Amino acid sequence: MNTFVNLLAVAFLFALLALPSLIGHARDLRIDRQIRRAQEARAAEATLASAQNVFGRAA
Protein backbone atom coordinates (compact mmCIF):
# COMPACT_ATOMS: atom_id res chain seq x y z
CA MET A 1 0.00 0.00 0.00
CA ASN A 2 2.83 2.37 0.84
CA THR A 3 4.44 1.72 -2.55
CA PHE A 4 1.18 2.59 -4.31
CA VAL A 5 0.89 5.87 -2.40
CA ASN A 6 4.49 6.69 -3.31
CA LEU A 7 3.75 5.92 -6.96
CA LEU A 8 0.72 8.21 -6.87
CA ALA A 9 2.77 10.97 -5.25
CA VAL A 10 5.46 10.73 -7.93
CA ALA A 11 2.85 10.69 -10.71
CA PHE A 12 1.15 13.74 -9.19
CA LEU A 13 4.43 15.65 -8.92
CA PHE A 14 5.33 14.75 -12.50
CA ALA A 15 1.93 15.97 -13.72
CA LEU A 16 2.29 19.13 -11.65
CA LEU A 17 5.69 19.88 -13.17
CA ALA A 18 4.69 18.97 -16.74
CA LEU A 19 1.40 20.89 -16.77
CA PRO A 20 2.80 24.41 -17.45
CA SER A 21 4.88 23.07 -20.32
CA LEU A 22 1.90 21.27 -21.85
CA ILE A 23 -0.29 24.36 -21.51
CA GLY A 24 2.39 26.48 -23.19
CA HIS A 25 2.76 23.98 -26.01
CA ALA A 26 -1.00 23.94 -26.61
CA ARG A 27 -1.03 27.75 -26.63
CA ASP A 28 1.83 27.86 -29.16
CA LEU A 29 -0.01 25.42 -31.42
CA ARG A 30 -3.14 27.59 -31.27
CA ILE A 31 -1.16 30.72 -32.14
CA ASP A 32 0.62 28.92 -35.00
CA ARG A 33 -2.77 27.83 -36.36
CA GLN A 34 -4.06 31.40 -36.23
CA ILE A 35 -0.96 32.73 -38.02
CA ARG A 36 -1.25 30.05 -40.71
CA ARG A 37 -4.92 30.88 -41.32
CA ALA A 38 -4.12 34.59 -41.57
CA GLN A 39 -1.31 33.92 -44.06
CA GLU A 40 -3.58 31.70 -46.16
CA ALA A 41 -6.31 34.34 -46.15
CA ARG A 42 -3.82 37.03 -47.15
CA ALA A 43 -2.46 34.85 -49.98
CA ALA A 44 -5.98 34.09 -51.22
CA GLU A 45 -6.83 37.80 -51.11
CA ALA A 46 -3.68 38.67 -53.08
CA THR A 47 -4.47 35.98 -55.65
CA LEU A 48 -8.00 37.29 -56.04
CA ALA A 49 -6.76 40.88 -56.41
CA SER A 50 -4.20 39.93 -59.06
CA ALA A 51 -6.82 37.90 -60.95
CA GLN A 52 -9.16 40.88 -60.91
CA ASN A 53 -6.38 43.12 -62.23
CA VAL A 54 -5.65 40.67 -65.05
CA PHE A 55 -9.28 40.70 -66.18
CA GLY A 56 -9.51 44.48 -66.06
CA ARG A 57 -11.49 44.95 -62.87
CA ALA A 58 -9.86 47.11 -60.24
CA ALA A 59 -9.73 45.62 -56.77
Backbone as JSON, one array per atom type, in Angstrom:
{
  "sequence": "MNTFVNLLAVAFLFALLALPSLIGHARDLRIDRQIRRAQEARAAEATLASAQNVFGRAA",
  "N": [[0.83, -1.2, 0.0], [1.95, 1.22, 0.77], [3.83, 1.57, -1.23], [2.2, 2.0, -3.44], [1.01, 4.46, -2.77], [3.29, 6.05, -2.78], [3.91, 5.84, -5.51], [1.68, 7.14, -6.62], [2.13, 9.69, -5.57], [4.52, 10.43, -6.85], [3.65, 10.38, -9.51], [1.75, 12.41, -9.41], [3.37, 14.65, -8.79], [4.97, 14.68, -11.09], [3.0, 15.25, -13.03], [2.22, 17.75, -12.11], [4.55, 19.23, -12.51], [4.85, 19.0, -15.28], [2.6, 20.16, -16.36], [2.53, 23.11, -16.81], [4.27, 23.3, -19.02], [2.95, 21.75, -20.94], [0.61, 23.22, -21.24], [1.66, 25.6, -22.28], [2.68, 24.62, -24.7], [0.33, 23.83, -26.01], [-0.84, 26.34, -26.27], [1.01, 27.61, -27.97], [0.65, 26.05, -30.28], [-1.97, 26.77, -30.92], [-1.66, 29.5, -31.51], [0.11, 29.31, -33.69], [-1.6, 28.07, -35.51], [-3.49, 30.1, -35.89], [-1.87, 32.07, -37.08], [-1.14, 30.75, -39.43], [-3.65, 30.49, -40.7], [-4.23, 33.2, -41.12], [-2.17, 33.92, -42.88], [-2.82, 32.28, -45.06], [-5.3, 33.37, -45.75], [-4.52, 35.95, -46.46], [-2.89, 35.36, -48.67], [-4.78, 34.23, -50.39], [-6.4, 36.43, -50.78], [-4.62, 38.16, -52.08], [-4.19, 36.7, -54.41], [-6.74, 36.76, -55.52], [-7.02, 39.51, -55.93], [-4.98, 39.98, -57.81], [-5.94, 38.43, -59.91], [-8.26, 39.8, -60.52], [-7.17, 42.18, -61.44], [-5.91, 41.28, -63.75], [-8.05, 40.65, -65.39], [-9.11, 43.1, -65.85], [-10.66, 44.39, -63.95], [-10.7, 46.61, -61.33], [-9.39, 46.23, -58.06]],
  "CA": [[0.0, 0.0, 0.0], [2.83, 2.37, 0.84], [4.44, 1.72, -2.55], [1.18, 2.59, -4.31], [0.89, 5.87, -2.4], [4.49, 6.69, -3.31], [3.75, 5.92, -6.96], [0.72, 8.21, -6.87], [2.77, 10.97, -5.25], [5.46, 10.73, -7.93], [2.85, 10.69, -10.71], [1.15, 13.74, -9.19], [4.43, 15.65, -8.92], [5.33, 14.75, -12.5], [1.93, 15.97, -13.72], [2.29, 19.13, -11.65], [5.69, 19.88, -13.17], [4.69, 18.97, -16.74], [1.4, 20.89, -16.77], [2.8, 24.41, -17.45], [4.88, 23.07, -20.32], [1.9, 21.27, -21.85], [-0.29, 24.36, -21.51], [2.39, 26.48, -23.19], [2.76, 23.98, -26.01], [-1.0, 23.94, -26.61], [-1.03, 27.75, -26.63], [1.83, 27.86, -29.16], [-0.01, 25.42, -31.42], [-3.14, 27.59, -31.27], [-1.16, 30.72, -32.14], [0.62, 28.92, -35.0], [-2.77, 27.83, -36.36], [-4.06, 31.4, -36.23], [-0.96, 32.73, -38.02], [-1.25, 30.05, -40.71], [-4.92, 30.88, -41.32], [-4.12, 34.59, -41.57], [-1.31, 33.92, -44.06], [-3.58, 31.7, -46.16], [-6.31, 34.34, -46.15], [-3.82, 37.03, -47.15], [-2.46, 34.85, -49.98], [-5.98, 34.09, -51.22], [-6.83, 37.8, -51.11], [-3.68, 38.67, -53.08], [-4.47, 35.98, -55.65], [-8.0, 37.29, -56.04], [-6.76, 40.88, -56.41], [-4.2, 39.93, -59.06], [-6.82, 37.9, -60.95], [-9.16, 40.88, -60.91], [-6.38, 43.12, -62.23], [-5.65, 40.67, -65.05], [-9.28, 40.7, -66.18], [-9.51, 44.48, -66.06], [-11.49, 44.95, -62.87], [-9.86, 47.11, -60.24], [-9.73, 45.62, -56.77]],
  "C": [[0.87, 1.25, 0.0], [3.5, 2.63, -0.51], [3.47, 2.38, -3.51], [1.01, 4.08, -4.03], [2.11, 6.64, -2.91], [4.41, 6.86, -4.82], [2.78, 7.03, -7.33], [1.33, 9.58, -6.61], [3.74, 11.37, -6.36], [4.71, 11.1, -9.2], [2.23, 12.07, -10.59], [2.19, 14.84, -9.36], [4.87, 15.8, -10.38], [4.28, 15.53, -13.29], [1.97, 17.45, -13.35], [3.43, 19.89, -12.33], [5.52, 19.96, -14.69], [3.54, 19.85, -17.21], [1.7, 22.26, -17.39], [3.41, 24.27, -18.85], [3.83, 22.63, -21.34], [0.92, 22.38, -22.2], [0.38, 25.32, -22.49], [2.47, 25.92, -24.59], [1.41, 24.08, -26.72], [-1.28, 25.38, -27.05], [-0.23, 28.1, -27.89], [1.2, 27.25, -30.41], [-1.21, 26.24, -31.88], [-2.71, 28.86, -31.99], [-0.62, 30.42, -33.54], [-0.52, 28.69, -35.99], [-3.39, 29.14, -36.81], [-3.18, 32.13, -37.25], [-1.08, 32.08, -39.4], [-2.54, 30.42, -41.44], [-4.86, 32.3, -41.86], [-3.25, 34.67, -42.83], [-2.05, 33.35, -45.27], [-4.64, 32.67, -46.66], [-5.68, 35.49, -46.91], [-3.38, 36.59, -48.55], [-3.66, 34.71, -50.92], [-6.48, 35.47, -51.66], [-5.92, 38.39, -52.19], [-3.91, 37.99, -54.43], [-5.73, 36.51, -56.31], [-7.78, 38.69, -56.62], [-5.97, 40.86, -57.71], [-5.05, 39.37, -60.19], [-7.78, 38.97, -61.42], [-8.43, 41.91, -61.75], [-6.12, 42.58, -63.63], [-6.87, 40.8, -65.95], [-9.86, 42.1, -66.28], [-10.43, 45.08, -65.02], [-10.58, 45.38, -61.75], [-10.32, 46.52, -58.93], [-10.3, 46.62, -55.82]]
}
